[in-house]
Coordinates of C-alpha atoms in Angstrom, one line a residue:
Chain V
M1 CA -0.5 -0.6 0.1
E2 CA 0.9 3.8 -0.8
L3 CA 1.4 5.8 2.5
L4 CA 3.0 8.4 1.2
R5 CA 3.0 10.5 -1.9
V6 CA 5.0 13.8 -3.1
E7 CA 4.0 15.4 -6.5
A8 CA 6.1 18.1 -8.6
L9 CA 7.3 19.5 -5.1
K10 CA 9.3 22.6 -4.6
K11 CA 10.6 25.0 -2.4
Y12 CA 12.5 28.3 -3.6
F13 CA 13.7 30.5 -1.3
F14 CA 14.0 34.3 -2.0
S15 CA 17.2 36.4 -1.2
G16 CA 18.5 40.0 -2.2
K17 CA 15.7 42.3 -2.2
G18 CA 16.6 45.6 -1.6
F19 CA 21.2 47.0 -2.7
S20 CA 21.8 44.4 -4.2
G21 CA 18.8 44.5 -7.1
P22 CA 16.9 42.0 -8.6
D23 CA 15.7 39.0 -5.9
K24 CA 17.7 35.7 -5.7
V25 CA 16.0 32.9 -5.9
L26 CA 17.3 29.6 -3.8
K27 CA 15.5 26.3 -5.6
A28 CA 16.3 23.6 -2.6
V29 CA 14.1 21.8 -4.1
D30 CA 12.8 21.7 -8.2
G31 CA 10.4 19.7 -9.0
V32 CA 10.5 16.5 -6.9
D33 CA 8.1 13.1 -7.5
F34 CA 8.1 9.8 -4.7
A35 CA 6.0 7.1 -3.4
L36 CA 6.8 6.1 -0.1
E37 CA 5.2 2.0 0.5
K38 CA 4.4 0.7 3.5
D39 CA 6.1 -1.4 5.6
S40 CA 9.5 -0.1 4.1
V41 CA 12.1 2.9 4.6
L42 CA 13.2 4.9 1.8
A43 CA 16.6 6.9 2.4
L44 CA 17.8 10.1 0.1
V45 CA 20.9 11.2 0.4
G46 CA 23.1 13.8 -1.5
E47 CA 25.4 16.4 -0.1
S48 CA 25.0 19.2 2.0
G49 CA 22.4 21.8 0.1
C50 CA 21.1 19.3 -1.9
G51 CA 17.5 19.8 -0.8
K52 CA 17.4 16.5 1.2
S53 CA 16.2 17.8 4.6
T54 CA 14.4 20.7 3.2
L55 CA 12.2 17.6 1.7
A56 CA 11.7 16.4 4.5
R57 CA 9.8 19.3 6.4
L58 CA 8.1 20.3 2.9
V59 CA 6.6 15.7 3.5
L60 CA 5.4 16.9 7.1
R61 CA 4.3 20.4 7.0
L62 CA 6.5 21.8 8.6
T63 CA 7.2 24.7 5.4
T64 CA 5.0 25.9 2.7
P65 CA 5.7 24.6 -0.6
T66 CA 5.8 26.7 -3.6
G67 CA 4.6 24.5 -5.5
G68 CA 3.7 20.4 -5.8
R69 CA 1.9 18.5 -3.2
V70 CA 1.8 15.9 -0.9
F71 CA -1.0 13.0 -0.2
F72 CA -0.9 11.5 2.8
K73 CA -3.0 8.1 2.6
G74 CA -4.7 9.5 -0.8
Q75 CA -5.1 13.1 1.3
D76 CA -3.4 16.0 0.3
V77 CA -1.3 17.5 3.2
F78 CA -0.9 21.0 2.2
A79 CA -4.8 20.8 2.3
M80 CA -6.3 19.3 5.5
G81 CA -8.0 20.9 8.0
R82 CA -7.8 21.3 11.7
E83 CA -8.2 18.5 13.2
E84 CA -7.6 15.6 10.3
L85 CA -4.2 17.4 10.5
K86 CA -3.9 16.5 13.8
S87 CA -4.6 13.0 13.0
F88 CA -1.8 13.3 10.3
R89 CA 0.4 14.8 13.2
K90 CA 0.1 11.6 15.1
S91 CA 0.7 9.4 11.7
A92 CA 3.8 11.7 11.0
Q93 CA 6.7 11.5 13.0
I94 CA 10.0 12.8 12.5
V95 CA 13.2 12.4 14.7
F96 CA 16.6 15.5 13.7
Q97 CA 19.8 15.1 13.9
D98 CA 21.2 16.5 17.4
P99 CA 20.3 14.6 20.0
F100 CA 22.0 17.9 22.2
A101 CA 19.1 20.8 20.4
S102 CA 15.7 18.6 20.0
L103 CA 15.0 18.2 23.6
N104 CA 13.8 20.5 25.7
P105 CA 16.5 20.8 28.6
R106 CA 14.4 21.8 31.5
R107 CA 12.0 18.3 31.1
T108 CA 12.6 15.3 32.6
V109 CA 12.3 12.5 30.0
Y110 CA 8.7 11.7 31.7
D111 CA 7.3 14.5 30.4
T112 CA 9.4 14.8 27.1
I113 CA 7.3 11.3 26.1
S114 CA 4.3 12.1 28.0
E115 CA 3.5 15.2 26.2
P116 CA 2.9 13.3 22.9
L117 CA 0.7 11.3 24.7
I118 CA -1.9 13.7 26.7
I119 CA -2.4 16.2 23.1
H120 CA -3.4 13.4 21.5
K121 CA -5.6 12.2 23.7
I122 CA -4.3 9.0 23.9
G123 CA -4.8 6.7 27.2
K124 CA -5.9 7.8 30.7
R125 CA -3.5 10.2 32.2
Q126 CA -3.2 8.3 35.7
D127 CA -1.7 5.1 33.1
H128 CA 0.4 7.4 31.6
K129 CA 3.6 6.4 33.6
D130 CA 3.3 2.3 32.8
V131 CA 2.8 3.6 29.1
V132 CA 6.5 5.6 28.5
A133 CA 8.0 2.8 30.7
E134 CA 6.8 0.3 27.5
I135 CA 7.6 3.2 24.5
L136 CA 11.0 3.7 26.4
R137 CA 11.7 -0.5 27.2
T138 CA 11.1 -1.1 23.2
V139 CA 13.6 1.6 22.8
G140 CA 16.1 0.2 25.2
M141 CA 15.8 2.4 28.5
G142 CA 14.5 1.2 31.7
P143 CA 11.9 2.7 33.8
E144 CA 14.3 4.6 36.2
V145 CA 15.6 7.1 34.1
M146 CA 11.9 9.1 33.3
T147 CA 12.4 11.2 36.3
R148 CA 15.7 11.9 34.7
Y149 CA 16.9 15.5 32.4
P150 CA 18.8 15.0 29.0
H151 CA 21.3 16.7 30.3
E152 CA 22.3 13.6 32.2
F153 CA 22.4 11.4 29.4
S154 CA 24.9 10.7 26.5
G155 CA 23.9 11.6 23.0
G156 CA 22.8 7.9 22.2
Q157 CA 21.0 7.9 25.1
R158 CA 19.6 11.5 24.0
Q159 CA 18.5 9.9 19.9
R160 CA 16.9 7.0 21.8
I161 CA 14.7 9.3 23.9
C162 CA 13.8 11.7 20.6
I163 CA 12.8 7.8 19.6
A164 CA 10.9 7.1 22.1
R165 CA 8.7 10.6 21.6
A166 CA 8.1 9.9 18.2
L167 CA 7.4 6.5 18.9
A168 CA 5.1 7.9 21.7
V169 CA 1.7 7.8 19.6
S170 CA 2.6 4.9 17.4
P171 CA 3.7 6.7 14.0
E172 CA 3.1 5.1 10.6
I173 CA 5.5 7.1 9.2
I174 CA 8.8 8.7 11.1
V175 CA 11.1 11.0 8.9
A176 CA 14.8 10.7 10.7
D177 CA 16.8 13.9 9.4
E178 CA 20.8 12.3 9.8
P179 CA 19.7 11.1 12.9
L180 CA 22.9 9.3 13.1
S181 CA 25.7 11.9 12.2
A182 CA 25.9 13.2 14.9
L183 CA 26.7 9.8 17.1
D184 CA 30.1 7.8 17.5
V185 CA 30.4 4.6 15.5
S186 CA 30.3 1.8 17.9
I187 CA 26.5 3.8 19.1
Q188 CA 25.9 4.9 15.7
A189 CA 25.6 0.9 15.5
Q190 CA 22.9 0.5 18.3
I191 CA 20.9 3.2 16.7
I192 CA 20.5 1.3 13.7
N193 CA 19.8 -2.7 15.4
L194 CA 16.9 -0.1 16.9
L195 CA 15.6 1.5 14.3
M196 CA 16.0 -2.5 12.3
E197 CA 14.5 -4.3 15.2
L198 CA 11.5 -1.1 15.4
K199 CA 11.0 -1.1 11.5
K200 CA 9.8 -5.1 12.5
S201 CA 7.9 -5.3 15.1
T202 CA 5.7 -1.9 14.4
G203 CA 6.0 -1.9 10.7
I204 CA 6.2 1.6 11.2
S205 CA 7.5 3.3 7.5
F206 CA 10.5 5.3 8.0
L207 CA 11.9 8.2 5.7
F208 CA 15.5 8.3 6.5
I209 CA 17.2 11.6 4.6
S210 CA 21.4 10.8 5.5
H211 CA 24.6 11.6 3.7
D212 CA 26.5 7.9 5.0
L213 CA 26.1 5.9 2.1
R214 CA 26.9 3.0 4.2
V215 CA 24.2 3.1 6.6
V216 CA 22.0 3.7 3.3
H217 CA 22.6 0.4 1.5
Y218 CA 22.6 -1.4 5.2
L219 CA 19.5 0.6 5.9
S220 CA 17.0 1.3 3.1
D221 CA 14.3 -0.6 0.7
M222 CA 14.4 2.3 -1.9
V223 CA 16.9 4.8 -2.2
G224 CA 16.6 8.6 -4.1
V225 CA 19.4 10.0 -4.9
M226 CA 19.4 13.8 -4.2
Y227 CA 21.8 16.8 -6.3
L228 CA 21.2 20.2 -6.4
G229 CA 17.0 20.1 -5.8
R230 CA 16.3 17.1 -7.3
I231 CA 16.1 13.2 -7.4
V232 CA 18.5 12.2 -10.1
E233 CA 18.6 8.0 -9.7
H234 CA 15.6 7.1 -7.7
A235 CA 17.0 2.5 -7.0
K236 CA 16.0 0.2 -4.9
A237 CA 19.0 -0.3 -2.9
D238 CA 20.6 -3.3 -3.9
D239 CA 20.5 -2.3 -7.1
L240 CA 22.0 1.6 -6.9
F241 CA 25.0 0.3 -4.8
A242 CA 25.9 -2.6 -7.3
R243 CA 25.3 -1.0 -10.4
P244 CA 24.4 2.9 -10.9
F245 CA 23.1 4.2 -13.6
H246 CA 23.1 8.2 -13.1
P247 CA 26.7 9.5 -13.2
Y248 CA 26.2 11.1 -9.7
T249 CA 25.3 8.0 -7.6
E250 CA 28.6 6.8 -9.5
M251 CA 30.7 9.3 -8.3
L252 CA 29.3 9.5 -4.7
L253 CA 29.7 5.2 -4.0
A254 CA 33.4 6.1 -5.7
S255 CA 34.3 8.9 -3.3
A256 CA 33.5 6.8 0.0
P257 CA 35.4 5.4 1.1
K258 CA 35.6 1.9 1.9
I259 CA 36.3 -0.6 4.4
S260 CA 36.7 -4.4 5.0
V261 CA 37.7 -6.7 7.4
G262 CA 39.8 -10.4 6.8
D263 CA 40.4 -9.0 3.2
M264 CA 41.4 -6.2 3.3
K265 CA 44.6 -5.6 0.5
K266 CA 47.7 -2.9 0.8
P267 CA 46.2 0.9 -0.6
E268 CA 48.8 0.6 -4.0
G269 CA 49.4 4.6 -5.2
I270 CA 48.0 7.3 -5.0
R271 CA 43.7 6.8 -5.0
V272 CA 42.8 9.1 -8.0
A273 CA 39.5 11.1 -6.5
S274 CA 36.8 10.5 -9.5
A275 CA 35.2 13.6 -8.4
G276 CA 36.0 16.7 -10.1
G277 CA 35.1 20.1 -9.2
E278 CA 32.2 21.0 -7.2
A279 CA 28.0 21.4 -6.7
P280 CA 27.8 24.6 -7.6
S281 CA 25.5 27.1 -5.3
P282 CA 21.9 26.2 -5.7
F283 CA 21.5 30.5 -6.2
N284 CA 23.0 29.4 -9.4
I285 CA 22.1 26.5 -11.0
P286 CA 23.6 25.4 -13.9
S287 CA 21.2 24.8 -17.6
G288 CA 20.6 21.6 -19.2
C289 CA 21.5 18.7 -16.9
P290 CA 22.4 20.1 -12.9
F291 CA 25.3 18.1 -13.0
H292 CA 27.0 18.3 -16.3
P293 CA 29.8 20.7 -14.9
R294 CA 31.2 18.0 -13.2
C295 CA 30.4 14.9 -15.3
P296 CA 33.2 12.4 -16.8
K297 CA 30.2 11.1 -19.3
R298 CA 28.6 14.8 -20.8
F299 CA 28.1 14.7 -24.7
G300 CA 25.7 16.4 -27.0
P301 CA 22.5 17.5 -25.1
C302 CA 23.5 17.9 -21.7
D303 CA 24.1 20.7 -21.2
R304 CA 21.5 22.6 -22.7
V305 CA 18.4 19.6 -22.9
V306 CA 17.0 19.0 -18.8
P307 CA 17.1 15.6 -18.5
K308 CA 13.9 14.3 -16.6
L309 CA 13.5 10.8 -14.4
R310 CA 12.6 8.1 -16.7
E311 CA 12.1 4.9 -16.4
S312 CA 15.3 2.7 -17.2
E313 CA 15.8 -1.4 -16.1
G314 CA 12.7 -1.1 -13.4
R315 CA 14.5 2.3 -11.7
L316 CA 14.4 6.3 -12.3
V317 CA 17.3 7.9 -13.7
S318 CA 17.4 11.1 -15.1
C319 CA 20.1 11.1 -17.7
H320 CA 21.3 11.3 -21.4
L321 CA 22.9 8.3 -21.3
W322 CA 19.7 6.7 -20.5
H323 CA 17.3 8.5 -22.6
N324 CA 19.1 10.5 -25.4
P325 CA 16.4 12.8 -25.5
E326 CA 18.1 12.8 -30.3
Chain O
M1 CA 64.8 6.4 12.1
S2 CA 61.5 8.3 13.3
L3 CA 60.9 11.7 12.8
L4 CA 58.8 11.8 15.9
E5 CA 58.7 9.8 19.0
V6 CA 56.8 9.7 21.6
R7 CA 57.5 7.8 24.3
G8 CA 55.1 8.2 27.6
L9 CA 53.0 10.5 26.8
D10 CA 50.6 12.0 29.4
I11 CA 48.5 14.9 29.4
T12 CA 46.5 16.3 32.0
F13 CA 43.9 18.7 33.2
R14 CA 43.6 20.7 36.4
S15 CA 40.2 21.4 37.1
D16 CA 38.4 22.7 39.9
T17 CA 37.7 19.3 41.5
L18 CA 40.6 16.4 40.9
P19 CA 42.9 16.9 38.0
V20 CA 41.4 14.7 34.8
T21 CA 43.9 12.4 32.8
A22 CA 42.9 12.6 29.0
V23 CA 46.3 10.4 27.5
S24 CA 47.8 8.2 29.8
G25 CA 51.7 6.6 28.9
L26 CA 51.1 7.4 25.3
D27 CA 54.1 5.6 22.7
L28 CA 54.0 6.1 19.0
E29 CA 57.4 6.1 16.5
I30 CA 56.3 7.9 13.4
A31 CA 58.5 7.6 10.1
E32 CA 59.3 9.5 7.4
S33 CA 57.3 9.8 4.8
E34 CA 54.8 8.1 6.2
I35 CA 51.2 8.1 6.9
F36 CA 50.7 7.2 10.5
G37 CA 46.7 7.0 11.4
L38 CA 45.2 7.4 15.1
A39 CA 41.3 6.9 15.2
G40 CA 39.1 6.4 17.5
E41 CA 36.1 7.8 19.4
S42 CA 35.2 11.7 20.7
G43 CA 37.2 12.7 23.7
C44 CA 39.3 9.5 23.3
G45 CA 42.5 11.7 23.1
K46 CA 43.8 11.8 19.7
S47 CA 42.7 15.6 18.7
I48 CA 45.1 16.8 22.6
T49 CA 48.0 14.5 21.6
A50 CA 47.9 16.6 18.0
L51 CA 48.0 19.4 19.9
S52 CA 50.2 18.4 22.6
I53 CA 53.1 17.0 19.9
M54 CA 52.3 21.3 18.4
G55 CA 52.5 23.0 21.6
L56 CA 49.2 24.3 21.6
L57 CA 48.0 23.0 25.2
P58 CA 45.5 24.7 26.5
P59 CA 47.2 26.6 29.5
N60 CA 45.0 24.7 31.6
A61 CA 46.3 21.7 30.6
S62 CA 50.1 20.3 30.9
A63 CA 52.0 16.8 29.6
S64 CA 54.7 15.3 30.4
G65 CA 56.7 12.5 29.1
S66 CA 58.8 13.0 26.3
I67 CA 58.1 13.9 22.2
L68 CA 61.4 13.9 20.5
F69 CA 61.0 15.4 16.8
K70 CA 63.9 15.1 15.0
G71 CA 65.8 14.4 18.5
M72 CA 64.9 17.5 20.0
D73 CA 62.6 17.0 23.5
L74 CA 60.0 19.6 22.4
L75 CA 58.8 18.9 25.9
T76 CA 61.1 21.0 27.0
L77 CA 62.0 23.2 24.4
D78 CA 61.6 27.2 24.8
K79 CA 59.3 29.1 24.4
E80 CA 60.3 31.1 20.7
S81 CA 62.4 28.1 19.9
K82 CA 58.9 26.0 19.7
R83 CA 57.7 28.7 17.7
R84 CA 60.6 29.2 15.1
L85 CA 59.2 24.9 14.7
R86 CA 55.9 26.1 14.0
G87 CA 54.4 26.4 10.6
K88 CA 58.0 25.7 9.8
E89 CA 59.6 21.9 10.5
M90 CA 55.4 21.1 11.4
S91 CA 52.2 22.6 10.3
M92 CA 48.4 21.4 11.2
I93 CA 44.9 21.3 9.9
F94 CA 42.2 21.6 11.7
Q95 CA 38.6 19.5 11.0
E96 CA 36.8 23.2 11.0
P97 CA 38.1 25.0 7.6
M98 CA 35.4 28.2 8.1
T99 CA 36.6 28.8 11.4
S100 CA 40.5 28.2 10.3
L101 CA 41.1 31.3 8.3
N102 CA 40.6 35.4 9.1
P103 CA 37.3 36.9 7.8
V104 CA 38.7 40.4 7.1
L105 CA 42.0 38.7 5.4
T106 CA 42.9 37.8 1.8
I107 CA 43.6 34.5 2.2
G108 CA 47.4 35.8 0.4
Y109 CA 48.0 37.4 2.6
Q110 CA 47.6 35.1 5.1
L111 CA 49.3 32.8 2.7
A112 CA 52.3 35.5 2.6
E113 CA 53.1 35.4 6.3
V114 CA 53.7 32.4 7.3
L115 CA 56.4 32.5 4.1
F116 CA 57.6 36.5 6.0
T117 CA 57.9 35.1 8.8
H118 CA 59.3 32.0 8.8
L119 CA 61.4 32.2 5.0
D120 CA 63.1 36.4 5.7
M121 CA 60.8 36.4 2.7
S122 CA 60.0 40.0 0.7
K123 CA 56.5 41.0 0.7
R124 CA 56.0 41.0 -3.2
D125 CA 57.9 37.8 -3.2
A126 CA 55.5 36.3 -1.0
M127 CA 53.3 37.2 -2.5
D128 CA 54.0 36.0 -5.8
K129 CA 55.0 32.1 -3.6
A130 CA 51.2 32.3 -2.9
V131 CA 50.4 31.9 -5.8
E132 CA 52.3 29.6 -6.5
L133 CA 51.2 27.8 -3.6
L134 CA 47.6 28.3 -4.8
K135 CA 48.2 26.5 -8.6
A136 CA 50.7 23.1 -6.3
V137 CA 46.9 22.3 -3.9
R138 CA 44.8 22.9 -7.4
I139 CA 42.8 25.9 -7.2
P140 CA 41.4 27.5 -10.2
S141 CA 42.9 30.8 -11.2
P142 CA 45.4 31.2 -8.5
E143 CA 45.8 34.8 -9.3
I144 CA 42.5 36.1 -9.2
R145 CA 41.7 33.9 -5.9
V146 CA 44.5 35.6 -3.5
K147 CA 42.7 38.1 -3.5
E148 CA 40.0 37.0 -2.1
Y149 CA 38.6 36.9 1.3
P150 CA 37.5 33.2 3.2
H151 CA 33.6 33.7 3.0
Q152 CA 34.1 34.0 -1.1
M153 CA 35.5 30.2 -1.2
S154 CA 33.3 26.8 -0.6
G155 CA 34.4 24.4 2.2
G156 CA 36.1 22.2 0.2
M157 CA 38.2 25.4 -1.1
R158 CA 39.6 26.9 2.0
Q159 CA 40.7 23.1 3.4
R160 CA 42.6 22.8 -0.1
V161 CA 43.8 26.8 1.1
M162 CA 44.8 25.6 4.9
I163 CA 46.8 22.8 3.3
A164 CA 48.3 25.6 0.8
M165 CA 49.5 27.2 4.1
A166 CA 50.6 24.1 6.2
V167 CA 52.8 23.0 3.7
A168 CA 54.7 26.7 3.2
C169 CA 57.4 26.2 4.5
G170 CA 58.1 22.5 3.5
P171 CA 57.1 20.9 7.0
S172 CA 58.5 17.2 7.5
L173 CA 55.5 16.9 10.3
L174 CA 52.0 17.2 9.3
I175 CA 49.3 17.3 11.4
A176 CA 45.8 16.8 9.6
D177 CA 43.1 16.9 12.6
E178 CA 39.9 15.3 11.0
P179 CA 40.3 17.4 8.0
T180 CA 37.8 16.2 5.7
T181 CA 34.9 15.7 7.9
A182 CA 33.2 18.6 7.5
L183 CA 33.4 18.3 3.3
D184 CA 30.9 16.5 1.6
V185 CA 32.2 13.0 0.0
T186 CA 32.9 13.8 -3.0
I187 CA 35.4 17.0 -1.9
Q188 CA 36.4 14.7 1.1
A189 CA 37.8 12.1 -1.9
Q190 CA 39.7 15.5 -4.1
I191 CA 41.0 16.3 -0.2
L192 CA 42.6 13.1 0.7
E193 CA 43.7 12.6 -2.9
L194 CA 45.2 16.8 -2.5
I195 CA 47.0 15.6 0.9
E196 CA 48.9 12.3 -0.7
R197 CA 50.1 13.8 -3.7
L198 CA 51.3 16.5 -1.6
R199 CA 53.4 13.3 0.9
E200 CA 55.0 12.5 -2.4
E201 CA 55.8 14.8 -3.7
R202 CA 57.1 16.3 -0.1
K203 CA 58.4 13.7 1.7
M204 CA 55.9 14.6 4.7
S205 CA 55.3 12.6 7.1
I206 CA 51.5 13.3 8.1
L207 CA 50.2 12.6 11.7
F208 CA 46.2 12.5 10.3
I209 CA 43.1 12.0 13.1
T210 CA 40.5 10.8 13.0
H211 CA 37.5 9.0 13.8
D212 CA 36.5 7.7 10.4
L213 CA 39.0 3.9 9.6
G214 CA 37.5 4.2 6.3
I215 CA 39.4 7.3 6.1
I216 CA 42.4 4.9 8.1
A217 CA 41.9 2.1 5.6
E218 CA 42.5 3.5 2.3
N219 CA 44.9 6.1 3.2
A220 CA 47.5 4.9 6.3
S221 CA 50.1 3.3 6.4
R222 CA 50.4 2.0 9.8
V223 CA 47.4 2.5 12.5
G224 CA 46.9 3.5 15.9
I225 CA 43.9 3.2 17.2
M226 CA 42.4 5.1 20.7
Y227 CA 40.4 4.6 23.9
A228 CA 40.6 6.7 27.1
G229 CA 43.8 8.2 26.3
R230 CA 45.7 5.0 26.1
L231 CA 47.4 3.8 22.5
V232 CA 45.3 -0.5 22.6
E233 CA 46.5 -1.3 19.5
L234 CA 49.0 -0.7 17.2
A235 CA 49.9 -2.0 13.8
D236 CA 50.4 -1.7 9.9
T237 CA 46.9 -1.0 8.6
A238 CA 46.5 -4.5 6.9
D239 CA 47.3 -5.9 10.1
I240 CA 44.5 -4.0 11.7
F241 CA 41.7 -4.3 9.0
N242 CA 42.9 -8.7 8.2
D243 CA 43.6 -9.8 12.0
P244 CA 42.3 -7.4 14.7
R245 CA 43.5 -8.7 17.9
H246 CA 42.3 -6.0 20.6
P247 CA 38.2 -6.4 21.3
Y248 CA 38.0 -2.3 20.6
T249 CA 39.4 -2.8 17.1
I250 CA 37.2 -5.3 16.7
G251 CA 34.0 -3.9 18.4
L252 CA 34.9 -0.7 15.8
L253 CA 34.7 -2.9 12.7
G254 CA 31.5 -4.9 14.0
S255 CA 30.1 -1.3 13.9
I256 CA 30.8 -0.6 10.6
P257 CA 28.1 -1.7 8.1
K258 CA 28.7 -3.8 5.5
G259 CA 26.7 -3.9 3.1
K260 CA 23.2 -5.9 3.5
G261 CA 22.7 -9.1 5.5
T262 CA 25.3 -8.8 7.5
Q263 CA 25.6 -8.9 10.8
L264 CA 26.5 -5.0 13.1
R265 CA 27.7 -5.7 16.1
P266 CA 27.5 -2.9 18.1
I267 CA 29.9 -2.1 21.5
P268 CA 27.2 -2.4 23.7
G269 CA 26.6 0.8 26.8
N270 CA 29.0 4.6 26.0
V271 CA 32.7 5.6 26.3
P272 CA 33.2 5.9 30.4
R273 CA 33.9 9.6 31.1
M274 CA 37.3 10.1 31.9
Q275 CA 36.7 10.7 35.6
D276 CA 35.1 7.4 35.9
L277 CA 37.6 4.6 34.6
P278 CA 37.0 1.5 35.5
E279 CA 40.4 0.7 37.5
G280 CA 42.6 -2.2 35.4
C281 CA 41.9 -2.8 31.5
K282 CA 40.0 0.9 30.7
Y283 CA 38.0 -1.1 28.4
E284 CA 37.4 -4.2 30.6
N285 CA 33.8 -3.0 31.2
R286 CA 32.2 -3.3 27.7
C287 CA 34.4 -5.4 27.2
S288 CA 32.7 -9.5 26.5
Y289 CA 36.4 -11.5 26.7
A290 CA 36.9 -9.7 30.3
I291 CA 37.9 -12.3 33.1
S292 CA 38.6 -11.0 36.1
A293 CA 42.1 -10.7 35.7
C294 CA 41.0 -7.8 34.0
R295 CA 39.2 -6.0 36.5
T296 CA 43.0 -5.9 38.6
A297 CA 45.8 -4.2 36.1
E298 CA 46.1 -2.3 33.1
P299 CA 47.0 -4.5 30.6
F300 CA 50.2 -3.4 28.7
M301 CA 51.7 -3.8 24.7
Y302 CA 51.7 -7.5 24.2
K303 CA 53.3 -8.0 21.0
V304 CA 51.1 -9.7 18.7
S305 CA 53.9 -9.7 16.0
E306 CA 56.6 -7.4 13.9
G307 CA 54.6 -4.0 14.4
H308 CA 52.0 -5.5 16.3
F309 CA 50.4 -4.9 19.6
A310 CA 47.1 -4.6 21.6
R311 CA 47.1 -3.5 25.2
C312 CA 44.7 -7.0 25.6
I313 CA 45.9 -10.1 28.1
R314 CA 43.6 -12.3 26.2
T315 CA 44.5 -10.7 23.2
D316 CA 45.8 -14.7 21.9
E317 CA 42.4 -15.3 22.4
V318 CA 40.8 -12.4 20.4
R319 CA 40.1 -12.7 17.0
W320 CA 37.5 -10.8 14.4
N321 CA 34.6 -14.3 12.9
S322 CA 32.6 -12.8 10.4

């Protein structure tokens, strides 16, 4: 079943009004389409500034789009009225990157996790202690932490509390915006295992925003690769990592340092970075394919014709190599 | 002969209550023209070790032991001689290229400053040399860039400028403290390639500090793994990844996702605070190999094979199994 559908979603930011002449337009998200099936994990990957976090906020109606629509179970999220919106808020939750900034330092763990229960009138107040204890258990924490404050916890434990808060209302989808990047590797692994267990035991779907390809490969069913506000490749995780179609995906995978344990060979000579150049400013997106100035495989139409995201061998890719317009 | 030899390094922070030990009994050697990778999680003491080598410890920290650089003990050297070494014989690049450059000076001036301070160059010659240095770190149109200010450059470009500054006087040791952590993965690959090329051209030694074992695997020739202020394993890069022999190293490697279907084996618990470390082996409370003997005395570095050492009394039994 389709849980979430995003159609031609756009978010532009305007700046520079005044002395410096006309408005400058930053196209953070520029025409994105995707769907998220129930009981699955869709990861959005890309480098900083590609629009993945803006997209996460749009999906949850935490910001208004410049154009396009988001449907949650067939309902237009931006056309929802008060009551519908409240029930959407209950079904869709978010976990942020920085667990140090996303918990109120003056509230105990109990206050933090029980607040969504109160807002959404779930259960009786006198039962909340038991409910919170049960939620804490699912994220691997004991009931004794309820009376403690965020500063008493490490980063990994705080992220568990943030996940517990998101779980409190039994959501159907959790948007996780770089939930691991503030954590050390050994703690990251604990949280990854926790997310995998939750997915298995509760059937929650995840929209997982990350720049870490290893984690994405491990966690997700589907992957959307973003570049300058657009999805350039959308495929099953296994297919994408086995054989990237878009030259940008290829560049990303080649740039990530590889690790193998037990059968590592000593590196020989200088590893030549496959990546040329840097991503241009999103204020100034190149003509034609936005990736063409950095692309080692560019040819005729690339600097003139904007490629569309089209199907090719069971996945979506926006590259003229796969659909030559001429 | 080793270029840098650290022996029994202890670093302690004064505090209102008890002093806190950040690094304890650290021994390491860096040979000429090698990349030595120092890895560990946040708070393990890797950055403070680098700062002590540079002589840049904060005022409330003190170091003891010895740090021999080309035969000179940096811990007993006078301030003025140390100042002459810094930036010339040894230099350092940091994680945050945004905050390590002066925003009100052109990058050309900041580069030239290193040259006329250490090499007695005239300002004009130094400015010319600055253009050459920008070219050496592969910044496009260096003649124009040299007149620009840091805010006009991207993060990757700024890190290139930092590298240019660091290698300006031809140092024999470059300390790189998480130089690519703030950068995107494609830019990271470019910077790593640049560092490797400069090392080859200039025969520099590099102390590369990172939390990313992938970077270590692809770039370092030898590796030291740190935990709670101690070196726990030291080996050639291939040995660390093919035959890790300290339970913490195994824990770190088991925490890295290696493709779908493989089991992630995280380390249980959290890194203890430096104030309340276990009595004996500092890793004992998180270690699946721990026995009662681990609780009584801190282990030495045991020799596993030539050049491979692990701080674990059970290292003979400790094995990676996939």
